[in-house]
Amino acid sequence: MSLRLAVLASGTGSNLQAILDHVHGRDGIAVVAVGSDKPEAPALARARERGIPTAAFPLADHPDRAARDTALADWLAGNGAELIVLAGYMQLVTPAFLARFPQAVVNVHPALLPAFPGLRAVEQALAYGVRVFGVTVHFVDEGVDTGPLILQRALELPHARVPEDVLPQLHALEHELLPEAIRLIAQGAVRVDPADARRVLLDP
Ligand code: GRF
């Protein structure tokens, strides 16, 4: 098995770190590039420490989103990326970007989709009063957190009131689930059902 993956991240990059620590360099899986929309993102520094090529593509450096995403896709493809992992990447990618990597862009979201898509998912869940939180890894489509679901895992916290009651355990869950999804993809165990584009088939 082998897989060359790229990670896009806007923030601290703890999910990137989990990938670097538990997936990168094992079983033929390699992180070949880490990109961001923010030149100062700590995620880029984590990648540089491991000698992985990094680049930032701030919108301000390009005429528009389409041009930015073309440059980003060219850079990712130039580094041989086969799978693009959005790990806290706070930008929507364009349809043209997705077309460059068909069924090969995945995202980690800190809620049990389709509940609480978009920004501040944990805050949304707390405001709703849920007692079960969770994490979703899904293929990215043209919507906001709407693509076919790959893995989900729940976290029962019936007494949570503030984000601090949820986030440490939720992040720990993300750090398990995202590497697990990448390993399954590398094994060829994940595919979208040809008969039902909403459904992801997982080999047992
Ligand atoms: C994670 O909670 C992820 O689910 C969300 O953004 C956060 C990124 O965290 N999309 P980090 O930068 O990986 O620490």
mmCIF file of C-alpha atoms in Angstrom, residues 51-172:
data_model
loop_
_atom_site.group_PDB
_atom_site.id
_atom_site.type_symbol
_atom_site.label_atom_id
_atom_site.label_comp_id
_atom_site.label_asym_id
_atom_site.label_seq_id
_atom_site.Cartn_x
_atom_site.Cartn_y
_atom_site.Cartn_z
ATOM 1 C CA GLY A 51 11.389 18.562 6.493
ATOM 2 C CA ILE A 52 8.098 18.540 4.587
ATOM 3 C CA PRO A 53 7.600 21.172 1.850
ATOM 4 C CA THR A 54 5.233 23.964 2.904
ATOM 5 C CA ALA A 55 3.624 26.926 1.179
ATOM 6 C CA ALA A 56 1.005 29.537 1.989
ATOM 7 C CA PHE A 57 -1.632 30.766 -0.435
ATOM 8 C CA PRO A 58 -3.306 33.804 1.151
ATOM 9 C CA LEU A 59 -6.257 35.102 -0.819
ATOM 10 C CA ALA A 60 -4.695 38.590 -0.766
ATOM 11 C CA ASP A 61 -1.831 37.332 -2.980
ATOM 12 C CA HIS A 62 -4.213 36.302 -5.785
ATOM 13 C CA PRO A 63 -6.858 38.057 -7.914
ATOM 14 C CA ASP A 64 -9.660 35.814 -6.604
ATOM 15 C CA ARG A 65 -10.446 32.442 -5.021
ATOM 16 C CA ALA A 66 -10.384 30.650 -8.360
ATOM 17 C CA ALA A 67 -6.849 31.857 -9.083
ATOM 18 C CA ARG A 68 -5.731 31.049 -5.530
ATOM 19 C CA ASP A 69 -7.101 27.531 -5.735
ATOM 20 C CA THR A 70 -5.528 26.962 -9.148
ATOM 21 C CA ALA A 71 -2.132 27.915 -7.743
ATOM 22 C CA LEU A 72 -2.738 25.733 -4.691
ATOM 23 C CA ALA A 73 -3.857 22.739 -6.770
ATOM 24 C CA ASP A 74 -0.839 23.153 -9.095
ATOM 25 C CA TRP A 75 1.494 23.157 -6.092
ATOM 26 C CA LEU A 76 -0.156 20.104 -4.517
ATOM 27 C CA ALA A 77 -0.136 18.181 -7.792
ATOM 28 C CA GLY A 78 3.475 19.211 -8.385
ATOM 29 C CA ASN A 79 4.370 17.569 -5.078
ATOM 30 C CA GLY A 80 2.605 14.396 -6.178
ATOM 31 C CA ALA A 81 -0.289 14.585 -3.710
ATOM 32 C CA GLU A 82 -2.916 11.899 -4.287
ATOM 33 C CA LEU A 83 -5.102 12.666 -1.256
ATOM 34 C CA ILE A 84 -5.788 16.132 0.163
ATOM 35 C CA VAL A 85 -6.642 16.252 3.874
ATOM 36 C CA LEU A 86 -8.321 19.407 5.193
ATOM 37 C CA ALA A 87 -7.335 19.549 8.860
ATOM 38 C CA GLY A 88 -8.674 22.802 10.208
ATOM 39 C CA TYR A 89 -8.418 24.534 6.809
ATOM 40 C CA MET A 90 -10.707 27.533 7.210
ATOM 41 C CA GLN A 91 -11.364 28.159 3.523
ATOM 42 C CA LEU A 92 -13.914 26.654 1.162
ATOM 43 C CA VAL A 93 -12.229 25.031 -1.804
ATOM 44 C CA THR A 94 -13.621 25.778 -5.260
ATOM 45 C CA PRO A 95 -15.384 23.229 -7.487
ATOM 46 C CA ALA A 96 -12.453 23.468 -9.911
ATOM 47 C CA PHE A 97 -10.091 22.497 -7.090
ATOM 48 C CA LEU A 98 -12.246 19.462 -6.250
ATOM 49 C CA ALA A 99 -12.284 18.469 -9.921
ATOM 50 C CA ARG A 100 -8.474 18.264 -9.840
ATOM 51 C CA PHE A 101 -8.634 15.664 -7.024
ATOM 52 C CA PRO A 102 -11.817 13.669 -7.622
ATOM 53 C CA GLN A 103 -13.046 11.827 -4.514
ATOM 54 C CA ALA A 104 -9.695 12.556 -2.974
ATOM 55 C CA VAL A 105 -10.332 15.533 -0.675
ATOM 56 C CA VAL A 106 -11.345 14.750 2.905
ATOM 57 C CA ASN A 107 -12.168 16.912 5.909
ATOM 58 C CA VAL A 108 -12.419 16.433 9.658
ATOM 59 C CA HIS A 109 -15.352 18.157 11.330
ATOM 60 C CA PRO A 110 -15.906 18.450 15.088
ATOM 61 C CA ALA A 111 -19.573 17.352 15.108
ATOM 62 C CA LEU A 112 -21.733 14.429 14.067
ATOM 63 C CA LEU A 113 -22.776 15.618 10.606
ATOM 64 C CA PRO A 114 -25.307 16.483 9.298
ATOM 65 C CA ALA A 115 -25.748 18.198 12.684
ATOM 66 C CA PHE A 116 -23.887 21.468 13.186
ATOM 67 C CA PRO A 117 -22.030 22.070 9.904
ATOM 68 C CA GLY A 118 -19.893 25.147 9.365
ATOM 69 C CA LEU A 119 -18.042 27.254 11.862
ATOM 70 C CA ARG A 120 -18.125 26.900 15.662
ATOM 71 C CA ALA A 121 -19.697 23.454 15.559
ATOM 72 C CA VAL A 122 -19.053 22.712 19.235
ATOM 73 C CA GLU A 123 -20.576 26.039 20.265
ATOM 74 C CA GLN A 124 -23.594 25.282 18.062
ATOM 75 C CA ALA A 125 -23.995 21.863 19.693
ATOM 76 C CA LEU A 126 -23.710 23.313 23.198
ATOM 77 C CA ALA A 127 -26.262 26.018 22.401
ATOM 78 C CA TYR A 128 -28.641 23.301 21.201
ATOM 79 C CA GLY A 129 -28.146 21.400 24.437
ATOM 80 C CA VAL A 130 -26.937 18.119 22.945
ATOM 81 C CA ARG A 131 -25.622 15.396 25.233
ATOM 82 C CA VAL A 132 -23.739 13.477 22.545
ATOM 83 C CA PHE A 133 -20.940 15.220 20.652
ATOM 84 C CA GLY A 134 -18.664 13.693 18.068
ATOM 85 C CA VAL A 135 -16.331 13.825 15.104
ATOM 86 C CA THR A 136 -16.890 13.180 11.391
ATOM 87 C CA VAL A 137 -14.378 12.505 8.625
ATOM 88 C CA HIS A 138 -15.994 12.983 5.223
ATOM 89 C CA PHE A 139 -15.277 13.497 1.561
ATOM 90 C CA VAL A 140 -15.474 17.138 0.564
ATOM 91 C CA ASP A 141 -18.049 18.176 -2.005
ATOM 92 C CA GLU A 142 -19.179 21.607 -3.147
ATOM 93 C CA GLY A 143 -21.271 22.289 -0.025
ATOM 94 C CA VAL A 144 -20.238 23.230 3.493
ATOM 95 C CA ASP A 145 -19.545 19.964 5.367
ATOM 96 C CA THR A 146 -22.067 18.103 3.185
ATOM 97 C CA GLY A 147 -19.975 15.396 1.480
ATOM 98 C CA PRO A 148 -20.310 11.617 1.929
ATOM 99 C CA LEU A 149 -19.403 10.387 5.428
ATOM 100 C CA ILE A 150 -16.375 8.136 5.887
ATOM 101 C CA LEU A 151 -16.049 7.705 9.671
ATOM 102 C CA GLN A 152 -17.972 9.075 12.641
ATOM 103 C CA ARG A 153 -17.421 8.607 16.340
ATOM 104 C CA ALA A 154 -19.564 9.820 19.223
ATOM 105 C CA LEU A 155 -18.616 11.274 22.577
ATOM 106 C CA GLU A 156 -21.205 11.230 25.372
ATOM 107 C CA LEU A 157 -20.839 14.281 27.594
ATOM 108 C CA PRO A 158 -24.270 14.729 29.160
ATOM 109 C CA HIS A 159 -23.196 17.509 31.514
ATOM 110 C CA ALA A 160 -21.085 19.655 29.145
ATOM 111 C CA ARG A 161 -21.917 23.367 29.327
ATOM 112 C CA VAL A 162 -18.925 25.216 27.836
ATOM 113 C CA PRO A 163 -16.473 24.401 25.020
ATOM 114 C CA GLU A 164 -13.735 23.619 27.547
ATOM 115 C CA ASP A 165 -15.890 20.719 28.773
ATOM 116 C CA VAL A 166 -15.822 19.198 25.277
ATOM 117 C CA LEU A 167 -12.769 20.278 23.320
ATOM 118 C CA PRO A 168 -9.966 18.261 24.972
ATOM 119 C CA GLN A 169 -11.780 14.950 24.500
ATOM 120 C CA LEU A 170 -13.109 15.945 21.089
ATOM 121 C CA HIS A 171 -9.638 16.828 19.815
ATOM 122 C CA ALA A 172 -8.288 13.537 21.145
#
